[in-house]
Short mmCIF file of C-alpha atoms and ligand atoms in Angstrom, two decimals:
data_model
loop_
_atom_site.label_atom_id
_atom_site.label_comp_id
_atom_site.label_asym_id
_atom_site.label_seq_id
_atom_site.Cartn_x
_atom_site.Cartn_y
_atom_site.Cartn_z
CA UNK J 276 -3.89 20.19 -8.03
CA UNK J 277 -0.65 19.50 -9.94
CA UNK J 278 -0.16 15.79 -10.59
CA UNK J 279 2.73 14.40 -8.56
CA UNK J 280 3.93 12.57 -11.71
CA UNK J 281 4.19 15.72 -13.84
CA UNK J 282 7.63 15.86 -15.52
CA UNK J 283 8.98 12.98 -13.43
CA UNK J 284 11.78 11.24 -15.32
CA UNK J 285 11.07 7.52 -15.41
CA UNK J 286 12.93 4.72 -17.19
CA UNK J 287 10.73 1.72 -17.92
CA UNK J 288 13.01 -1.27 -18.56
CA UNK J 289 11.11 -4.08 -20.26
CA UNK J 290 12.36 -7.66 -20.10
CA UNK J 291 11.30 -10.87 -21.83
CA UNK J 292 8.19 -12.11 -20.06
CA UNK J 293 4.69 -12.73 -21.39
CA UNK J 294 3.44 -9.78 -19.29
CA UNK J 295 5.61 -7.43 -21.42
CA UNK J 296 2.49 -6.48 -23.39
CA UNK J 297 1.15 -4.76 -20.26
CA UNK J 298 4.01 -2.25 -20.48
CA UNK J 299 2.22 -0.55 -23.37
CA UNK J 300 -0.63 0.33 -21.01
CA UNK J 301 1.77 1.26 -18.21
CA UNK J 302 3.70 3.74 -20.38
CA UNK J 303 0.47 5.19 -21.71
CA UNK J 304 -0.92 5.81 -18.22
CA UNK J 305 2.33 7.33 -16.97
CA UNK J 306 2.34 9.68 -19.95
CA UNK J 307 -1.31 10.58 -19.27
CA UNK J 308 -0.22 11.72 -15.82
CA UNK J 309 2.46 13.98 -17.32
CA UNK J 310 5.53 11.81 -16.64
CA UNK J 311 8.50 11.77 -19.02
CA UNK J 312 9.14 8.15 -19.94
CA UNK J 313 12.11 6.56 -21.66
CA UNK J 314 11.97 2.89 -22.54
CA UNK J 315 14.80 0.36 -22.37
CA UNK J 316 14.19 -3.12 -23.82
CA UNK J 317 16.28 -6.25 -23.43
CA UNK J 318 16.86 -8.45 -26.49
CA UNK J 319 14.23 -10.96 -25.34
CA UNK J 320 11.69 -8.20 -24.54
CA UNK J 321 11.79 -7.35 -28.27
CA UNK J 322 10.52 -10.90 -28.95
CA UNK J 323 7.35 -10.15 -26.99
CA UNK J 324 6.55 -6.55 -27.94
CA UNK J 325 8.09 -4.33 -30.60
CA UNK J 326 10.29 -1.32 -29.86
CA UNK J 327 8.16 0.55 -32.42
CA UNK J 328 5.06 0.20 -30.21
CA UNK J 329 6.94 1.48 -27.20
CA UNK J 330 8.46 4.34 -29.21
CA UNK J 331 5.02 5.44 -30.37
CA UNK J 332 3.63 5.33 -26.83
CA UNK J 333 6.57 7.00 -25.08
CA UNK J 334 7.20 9.52 -27.84
CA UNK J 335 10.95 8.83 -27.48
CA UNK J 336 13.41 6.52 -29.24
CA UNK J 337 13.63 3.14 -27.48
CA UNK J 338 17.00 2.03 -26.12
CA UNK J 339 17.99 -1.56 -26.84
CA UNK J 340 21.80 -1.64 -27.03
CA UNK J 341 24.59 -0.98 -24.56
CA UNK J 342 26.63 0.92 -27.10
CA UNK J 343 24.40 3.59 -28.56
CA UNK J 344 25.80 5.60 -31.48
CA UNK J 345 23.12 8.28 -30.90
CA UNK J 346 24.34 8.98 -27.37
CA UNK J 347 27.14 11.40 -26.66
CA UNK J 348 30.38 9.35 -26.44
CA UNK J 349 28.32 6.25 -27.27
CA UNK J 350 27.44 5.59 -23.62
CA UNK J 351 23.65 5.52 -23.56
CA UNK J 352 23.52 3.72 -20.22
CA UNK J 353 25.37 6.54 -18.44
CA UNK J 354 23.14 9.23 -19.93
CA UNK J 355 20.00 7.31 -19.02
CA UNK J 356 21.37 6.50 -15.57
CA UNK J 357 21.94 10.20 -14.86
CA UNK J 358 18.66 11.33 -16.38
CA UNK J 359 16.37 8.94 -14.45
CA UNK J 360 14.66 9.66 -11.14
CA UNK J 361 13.22 6.13 -11.13
CA UNK J 362 14.20 2.97 -13.01
CA UNK J 363 11.38 0.41 -13.06
CA UNK J 364 12.06 -3.07 -14.45
CA UNK J 365 8.87 -4.60 -15.70
CA UNK J 366 8.04 -7.45 -16.02
CA UNK J 367 11.01 -8.62 -13.92
CA UNK J 368 11.51 -12.27 -14.92
CA UNK J 369 13.30 -14.80 -12.69
CA UNK J 370 16.30 -14.51 -15.03
CA UNK J 371 16.36 -10.70 -14.86
CA UNK J 372 16.05 -10.73 -11.07
CA UNK J 373 19.03 -13.10 -10.89
CA UNK J 374 21.10 -10.85 -13.17
CA UNK J 375 20.22 -7.68 -11.27
CA UNK J 376 20.80 -9.31 -7.88
CA UNK J 377 24.28 -10.37 -9.00
CA UNK J 378 25.26 -7.17 -10.76
CA UNK J 379 25.70 -8.54 -14.28
CA UNK J 380 26.53 -5.71 -16.67
CA UNK J 381 26.55 -7.46 -20.02
CA UNK J 382 23.72 -5.46 -21.57
CA UNK J 383 22.13 -2.02 -21.41
CA UNK J 384 19.76 -2.79 -18.53
CA UNK J 385 22.43 -4.48 -16.39
CA UNK J 386 24.83 -1.55 -16.87
CA UNK J 387 22.18 1.12 -16.35
CA UNK J 388 21.10 -0.67 -13.16
CA UNK J 389 24.60 -0.38 -11.72
CA UNK J 390 25.30 3.13 -13.01
CA UNK J 391 22.21 4.91 -11.68
CA UNK J 392 21.67 6.64 -8.35
CA UNK J 393 17.92 6.82 -9.07
CA UNK J 394 15.43 4.78 -7.09
CA UNK J 395 15.31 1.26 -8.55
CA UNK J 396 12.19 -0.88 -8.59
CA UNK J 397 11.17 -4.22 -10.08
CA UNK J 398 7.73 -5.68 -10.78
CA UNK J 399 8.25 -9.47 -10.76
CA UNK J 400 6.22 -11.71 -13.08
CA UNK J 401 6.73 -15.45 -13.40
CA UNK J 402 5.14 -18.85 -12.90
CA UNK J 403 4.05 -19.31 -9.28
CA UNK J 404 6.34 -22.33 -8.75
CA UNK J 405 9.30 -20.37 -10.12
CA UNK J 406 8.49 -17.48 -7.75
CA UNK J 407 8.57 -19.89 -4.80
CA UNK J 408 11.90 -21.47 -5.88
CA UNK J 409 14.61 -20.94 -3.24
CA UNK J 410 17.00 -19.35 -5.77
CA UNK J 411 14.38 -16.74 -6.79
CA UNK J 412 13.56 -16.03 -3.16
CA UNK J 413 17.29 -15.55 -2.44
CA UNK J 414 17.60 -13.08 -5.31
CA UNK J 415 14.44 -11.31 -4.14
CA UNK J 416 15.88 -10.98 -0.62
CA UNK J 417 19.19 -9.68 -2.02
CA UNK J 418 17.42 -7.07 -4.13
CA UNK J 419 15.44 -5.89 -1.08
CA UNK J 420 18.66 -5.70 0.89
CA UNK J 421 20.19 -3.55 -1.86
CA UNK J 422 17.33 -1.06 -1.33
CA UNK J 423 15.42 -2.09 -4.46
CA UNK J 424 11.63 -1.60 -4.29
CA UNK J 425 9.82 -4.80 -5.19
CA UNK J 426 6.25 -4.12 -6.37
CA UNK J 427 4.23 -7.33 -6.47
CA UNK J 428 3.89 -10.02 -7.59
CA UNK J 429 0.18 -10.45 -6.99
CA UNK J 430 -1.76 -13.71 -6.74
CA UNK J 431 -4.20 -15.07 -9.29
CA UNK J 432 -4.63 -16.82 -12.61
CA UNK J 433 -1.42 -16.97 -14.65
CA UNK J 434 -0.84 -17.07 -18.41
CA UNK J 435 0.42 -20.68 -18.01
CA UNK J 436 -2.87 -21.70 -16.38
CA UNK J 437 -1.48 -21.95 -12.83
CA UNK J 438 -3.00 -20.03 -9.95
CA UNK J 439 -0.79 -18.49 -7.28
CA UNK J 440 1.72 -15.72 -6.56
CA UNK J 441 3.66 -14.51 -9.60
CA UNK J 442 1.30 -12.28 -11.57
CA UNK J 443 2.68 -8.90 -12.52
CA UNK J 444 1.00 -6.04 -10.71
CA UNK J 445 -1.63 -4.45 -12.99
CA UNK J 446 -0.46 -1.33 -14.89
CA UNK J 447 -2.82 1.03 -13.01
CA UNK J 448 -1.59 -0.34 -9.67
CA UNK J 449 2.00 0.17 -10.79
CA UNK J 450 1.19 3.77 -11.71
CA UNK J 451 -0.15 4.18 -8.15
CA UNK J 452 3.07 2.69 -6.72
CA UNK J 453 5.11 5.13 -8.78
CA UNK J 454 2.93 8.06 -7.63
CA UNK J 455 3.23 6.91 -4.00
CA UNK J 456 6.99 6.77 -4.36
CA UNK J 457 7.11 10.45 -5.42
CA UNK J 458 4.94 11.72 -2.53
CA UNK J 459 6.87 14.00 -0.16
CA UNK J 460 8.01 12.08 2.94
CA UNK J 461 7.10 14.85 5.38
CA UNK J 462 5.09 12.98 8.01
CA UNK J 463 7.76 11.02 9.85
CA UNK J 464 6.94 10.84 13.55
CA UNK J 465 3.22 11.46 13.00
CA UNK J 466 0.88 8.82 14.48
CA UNK J 467 -2.43 8.31 12.72
CA UNK J 468 -5.31 6.03 13.73
CA UNK J 469 -8.16 5.28 11.34
CA UNK J 470 -11.33 3.23 11.27
CA UNK J 471 -12.59 1.85 7.96
CA UNK J 472 -15.08 -0.53 6.40
CA UNK J 473 -18.46 -1.69 7.68
CA UNK J 474 -19.23 -3.44 10.94
CA UNK J 475 -21.27 -6.62 11.20
CA UNK J 476 -23.76 -6.98 14.05
CA UNK J 477 -24.69 -10.58 14.76
CA UNK J 478 -28.35 -11.56 14.75
CA UNK J 479 -28.04 -15.32 15.10
CA UNK J 480 -25.27 -17.86 14.31
CA UNK J 481 -25.73 -17.39 10.53
CA UNK J 482 -26.96 -13.81 10.05
CA UNK J 483 -25.81 -10.27 10.69
CA UNK J 484 -26.78 -6.64 10.01
CA UNK J 485 -24.32 -4.60 7.97
CA UNK J 486 -24.05 -2.06 5.13
CA UNK J 487 -22.54 -1.59 1.66
CA UNK J 488 -19.26 0.02 2.72
CA UNK J 489 -16.29 -1.49 0.82
CA UNK J 490 -13.73 0.21 3.06
CA UNK J 491 -11.84 1.52 0.01
CA UNK J 492 -11.97 5.21 0.95
CA UNK J 493 -10.55 4.58 4.44
CA UNK J 494 -7.88 2.24 3.06
CA UNK J 495 -6.85 4.94 0.56
CA UNK J 496 -6.60 7.55 3.35
CA UNK J 497 -4.46 5.13 5.39
CA UNK J 498 -2.19 4.62 2.38
CA UNK J 499 -1.99 8.36 1.68
CA UNK J 500 -0.71 8.98 5.22
CA UNK J 501 1.66 5.99 5.08
CA UNK J 502 3.25 7.01 1.79
CA UNK J 503 4.17 10.38 3.32
CA UNK J 504 5.99 8.63 6.15
CA UNK J 505 3.35 8.61 8.94
CA UNK J 506 2.99 5.69 11.34
CA UNK J 507 -0.50 4.39 10.56
CA UNK J 508 -2.82 2.01 12.41
CA UNK J 509 -5.98 0.94 10.62
CA UNK J 510 -8.87 -0.57 12.59
CA UNK J 511 -10.88 -2.31 9.90
CA UNK J 512 -14.24 -3.99 9.75
CA UNK J 513 -14.69 -7.01 7.44
CA UNK J 514 -13.67 -6.04 3.88
CA UNK J 515 -12.19 -7.86 0.91
CA UNK J 516 -9.30 -5.44 0.33
CA UNK J 517 -5.62 -6.32 0.68
CA UNK J 518 -4.05 -4.58 3.71
CA UNK J 519 -2.11 -1.47 2.62
CA UNK J 520 1.65 -2.07 2.80
CA UNK J 521 3.41 -0.62 5.82
CA UNK J 522 0.19 -0.06 7.79
CA UNK J 523 -0.51 -1.77 11.13
CA UNK J 524 -3.81 -3.61 10.72
CA UNK J 525 -6.33 -4.41 13.45
CA UNK J 526 -9.25 -6.52 12.22
CA UNK J 527 -12.58 -6.27 14.01
CA UNK J 528 -16.13 -7.37 13.25
CA UNK J 529 -18.66 -5.49 15.40
CA UNK J 530 -19.08 -1.83 16.44
CA UNK J 531 -18.29 -2.81 20.04
CA UNK J 532 -15.00 -4.42 18.96
CA UNK J 533 -14.15 -1.39 16.82
CA UNK J 534 -14.77 0.93 19.78
CA UNK J 535 -12.57 -1.14 22.08
CA UNK J 536 -9.80 -1.46 19.46
CA UNK J 537 -9.87 2.32 18.86
CA UNK J 538 -9.96 3.55 22.45
CA UNK J 539 -7.20 1.17 23.53
CA UNK J 540 -4.89 2.57 20.81
CA UNK J 541 -5.56 6.31 21.22
CA UNK J 542 -2.55 7.02 23.39
CA UNK J 543 0.02 9.09 21.46
CA UNK J 544 -2.19 9.47 18.38
CA UNK J 545 -1.92 12.84 16.58
CA UNK J 546 -4.69 12.43 14.01
CA UNK J 547 -7.81 10.25 14.15
CA UNK J 548 -9.88 9.62 11.01
CA UNK J 549 -13.21 7.85 11.46
CA UNK J 550 -14.09 6.66 7.99
CA UNK J 551 -15.82 3.42 9.06
CA UNK J 552 -19.50 2.94 8.29
CA UNK J 553 -20.24 1.84 11.85
CA UNK J 554 -23.64 0.23 12.41
CA UNK J 555 -25.85 2.66 14.30
CA UNK J 556 -27.92 -0.15 15.82
CA UNK J 557 -27.27 -3.76 16.78
CA UNK J 558 -29.72 -6.53 17.68
CA UNK J 559 -30.58 -6.25 21.36
CA UNK J 560 -30.30 -10.01 21.70
CA UNK J 561 -28.16 -12.53 19.89
CA UNK J 562 -30.26 -15.62 19.16
CA UNK J 563 -28.52 -18.78 20.32
CA UNK J 564 -29.84 -20.75 17.35
CA UNK J 565 -30.77 -19.89 13.78
CA UNK J 566 -34.05 -17.94 13.73
CA UNK J 567 -36.65 -20.10 11.96
CA UNK J 568 -39.10 -18.70 9.41
CA UNK J 569 -42.21 -19.85 11.25
CA UNK J 570 -43.83 -16.41 11.62
CA UNK J 571 -45.30 -14.32 8.79
CA UNK J 572 -43.67 -11.22 10.29
CA UNK J 573 -40.59 -10.87 12.42
CA UNK J 574 -39.86 -7.85 14.59
CA UNK J 575 -36.25 -7.23 15.55
CA UNK J 576 -35.42 -5.24 18.67
CA UNK J 577 -32.36 -3.08 18.06
CA UNK J 578 -30.30 -0.98 20.42
CA UNK J 579 -27.98 1.93 19.65
CA UNK J 580 -24.26 1.30 19.28
CA UNK J 581 -21.80 3.74 20.82
CA UNK J 582 -20.51 6.54 18.62
CA UNK J 583 -16.78 5.86 18.27
CA UNK J 584 -16.00 9.21 16.68
CA UNK J 585 -17.79 11.19 19.39
CA UNK J 586 -16.05 9.13 22.09
CA UNK J 587 -12.64 9.93 20.58
CA UNK J 588 -13.52 13.64 20.32
CA UNK J 589 -14.44 13.85 24.01
CA UNK J 590 -11.10 12.45 25.26
CA UNK J 591 -9.05 14.94 27.36
CA UNK J 592 -5.92 14.88 25.12
CA UNK J 593 -7.83 14.29 21.95
CA UNK J 594 -6.07 14.08 18.60
CA UNK J 595 -7.12 16.13 15.54
CA UNK J 596 -10.43 14.40 14.80
CA UNK J 597 -11.78 13.92 11.27
CA UNK J 598 -15.21 12.43 10.62
CA UNK J 599 -17.05 11.32 7.52
CA UNK J 600 -20.65 11.98 6.60
CA UNK J 601 -22.29 9.86 3.92
CA UNK J 602 -25.73 11.28 3.27
CA UNK J 603 -28.46 11.00 0.66
CA UNK J 604 -30.02 14.46 1.18
CA UNK J 605 -29.23 17.88 2.76
CA UNK J 606 -25.60 16.73 2.64
CA UNK J 607 -23.89 19.96 3.68
CA UNK J 608 -26.36 20.92 6.40
CA UNK J 609 -26.21 17.46 7.98
CA UNK J 610 -22.42 17.43 7.80
CA UNK J 611 -22.05 20.82 9.50
CA UNK J 612 -24.47 19.77 12.22
CA UNK J 613 -22.52 16.53 12.73
CA UNK J 614 -19.22 18.39 13.00
CA UNK J 615 -20.63 20.63 15.74
CA UNK J 616 -22.51 17.90 17.61
CA UNK J 617 -19.62 15.41 17.63
CA UNK J 618 -17.01 18.16 18.31
CA UNK J 619 -14.97 17.31 15.22
CA UNK J 620 -12.09 19.35 13.79
CA UNK J 621 -12.98 18.41 10.23
CA UNK J 622 -15.66 16.55 8.32
CA UNK J 623 -15.58 15.01 4.84
CA UNK J 624 -19.04 14.65 3.40
CA UNK J 625 -20.39 13.07 0.27
CA UNK J 626 -23.70 12.39 -1.37
CA UNK J 627 -23.97 8.60 -1.62
CA UNK J 628 -27.14 8.87 -3.68
CA UNK J 629 -25.06 10.13 -6.66
CA UNK J 630 -24.28 7.33 -9.14
CA UNK J 631 -20.61 6.34 -9.50
CA UNK J 632 -19.31 7.82 -6.25
CA UNK J 633 -19.28 6.85 -2.59
CA UNK J 634 -20.08 3.35 -1.30
CA UNK J 635 -18.50 0.49 -3.26
CA UNK J 636 -17.41 2.84 -6.11
CA UNK J 637 -13.84 3.42 -7.32
CA UNK J 638 -14.38 7.19 -7.44
CA UNK J 639 -15.52 9.74 -4.95
CA UNK J 640 -16.30 13.44 -4.72
CA UNK J 641 -16.36 15.27 -1.41
CA UNK J 642 -16.91 18.50 0.36
CA UNK J 643 -14.64 19.09 3.34
CA UNK J 644 -15.57 21.45 6.18
CA UNK J 645 -13.47 22.69 9.08
CA UNK J 646 -13.91 25.46 11.63
CA UNK J 647 -13.39 28.46 9.38
CA UNK J 648 -13.49 27.09 5.91
CA UNK J 649 -14.42 24.48 3.40
CA UNK J 650 -13.23 23.01 0.13
CA UNK J 651 -14.81 20.92 -2.65
CA UNK J 652 -12.90 17.93 -4.03
CA UNK J 653 -14.39 17.11 -7.45
CA UNK J 654 -14.93 13.54 -8.65
CA UNK J 655 -11.66 11.60 -8.89
CA UNK J 656 -10.26 8.13 -8.07
CA UNK J 657 -10.48 7.51 -4.31
CA UNK J 658 -6.67 7.47 -3.98
CA UNK J 659 -6.46 10.99 -5.44
CA UNK J 660 -9.23 12.20 -3.14
CA UNK J 661 -7.43 10.59 -0.19
CA UNK J 662 -4.16 12.38 -0.98
CA UNK J 663 -5.95 15.73 -1.22
CA UNK J 664 -7.79 15.08 2.03
CA UNK J 665 -4.54 14.21 3.80
CA UNK J 666 -3.03 17.47 2.50
CA UNK J 667 -6.00 19.43 3.89
CA UNK J 668 -5.84 17.67 7.25
CA UNK J 669 -2.17 18.56 7.59
CA UNK J 670 -2.82 22.21 6.64
CA UNK J 671 -5.63 22.64 9.15
CA UNK J 672 -3.87 20.79 11.91
CA UNK J 673 -0.41 22.29 11.48
CA UNK J 674 -1.31 25.65 9.95
CA UNK J 675 -0.29 27.06 6.55
CA UNK J 676 3.37 25.95 7.00
CA UNK J 677 2.37 22.29 6.44
O1 LIG T 736 -23.74 9.95 12.63
P1 LIG T 736 -23.16 9.30 11.43
O2 LIG T 736 -23.13 7.78 11.52
O3 LIG T 736 -23.73 9.74 10.12
O4 LIG T 736 -21.64 9.79 11.43
C1 LIG T 736 -20.70 9.30 10.54
C2 LIG T 736 -19.34 9.47 11.15
O5 LIG T 736 -19.36 8.98 12.49
C3 LIG T 736 -18.29 8.63 10.44
O6 LIG T 736 -17.06 9.30 10.56
C4 LIG T 736 -18.30 7.33 11.23
O7 LIG T 736 -17.07 6.64 11.13
C5 LIG T 736 -18.56 7.81 12.65
N1 LIG T 736 -19.30 6.88 13.50
C6 LIG T 736 -18.67 6.24 14.53
N2 LIG T 736 -19.37 5.40 15.37
C7 LIG T 736 -20.68 5.18 15.18
C8 LIG T 736 -21.35 5.82 14.13
C9 LIG T 736 -20.64 6.67 13.30
O8 LIG T 736 -17.46 6.43 14.70
N3 LIG T 736 -21.31 4.36 15.99
#
């Protein structure tokens, strides 16, 4: 599959924040994905990281001055403005956000910002108290209103020792944001419902039965649909992932809650993806009080939960139904049997006994089956696998024109 970032023309505009050093990694990763990168640096950015480093990594001369004798007619900002498909300001300091929000054009970045018709994005990075300051929040709101994409900031430990919102988004996450931005927006009007994550089945007031699912694969599939313009609802079991932006979240705990949340939202859904690792059994009885360890052996009585995927697939106006099959042996045979038994349109199966893929891993590898065909997706980051899966779902559902 051709990388969506191949030959994309991206200006990385670096400003004077301590996180500027992370731009070296960002440029490197964008180049790895085949993007063409040109770097602009403000005067204070050059105090934090040298233009020479950025030149070596981007393979292009770095632009630092408004009047550029190398550029035709000396107007480097106009040439860059016309060349770029995306201008990303990173790290966007409080000062830079103020300048951009007010349209100051007293340096190369300010002028380029006004002169370009490319998509403009900023990745804020500053002390958490500065981020919360009313003036910064006003500038942030103004930038959003001007159509600027604001990626981050994230929460966590800061270089100054504070903890809170204001950290620059990590370079790999920014690369993902850039890739998401370039996805075709061809799914407007499509309604997608997904389940993701594990379920927890209560045993007593302090214990539950569950599994190792991190929910990451389902969250990536939700994001892959959302970034192509679909309207996405994600019914999620308990996970520690941030909700994907632009996705309607429904949080549930047990299999019974997940079933109810799913069935009550099926109306008008075009595609259903059941990626949750739903508990197959739940305790038959919920102990009122904590079970004491008085016995040498304890026998639990379990009862079957309802199969959410099969229930969706038996609805009269059922959507296109995609199931998952995580197996440790006979992976393909079990998956094909599951597809037939549960009346699915497609099944994505993987071998969770393989190290480094599947449950709780950042990567996955899958084999996808549908009525008259199949396709192997070799090991890749889960977001890449998700985008390929979404492409296959659209092809099978809509036909080769999709
Ligand atoms: O039968 P098995 O649990 O292996 O099937 C896995 C597929 O079925 C996944 O897509 C999972 O989300 C779905 N499933 C479900 N409800 C259950 C059990 C599994 O939706 N109770």
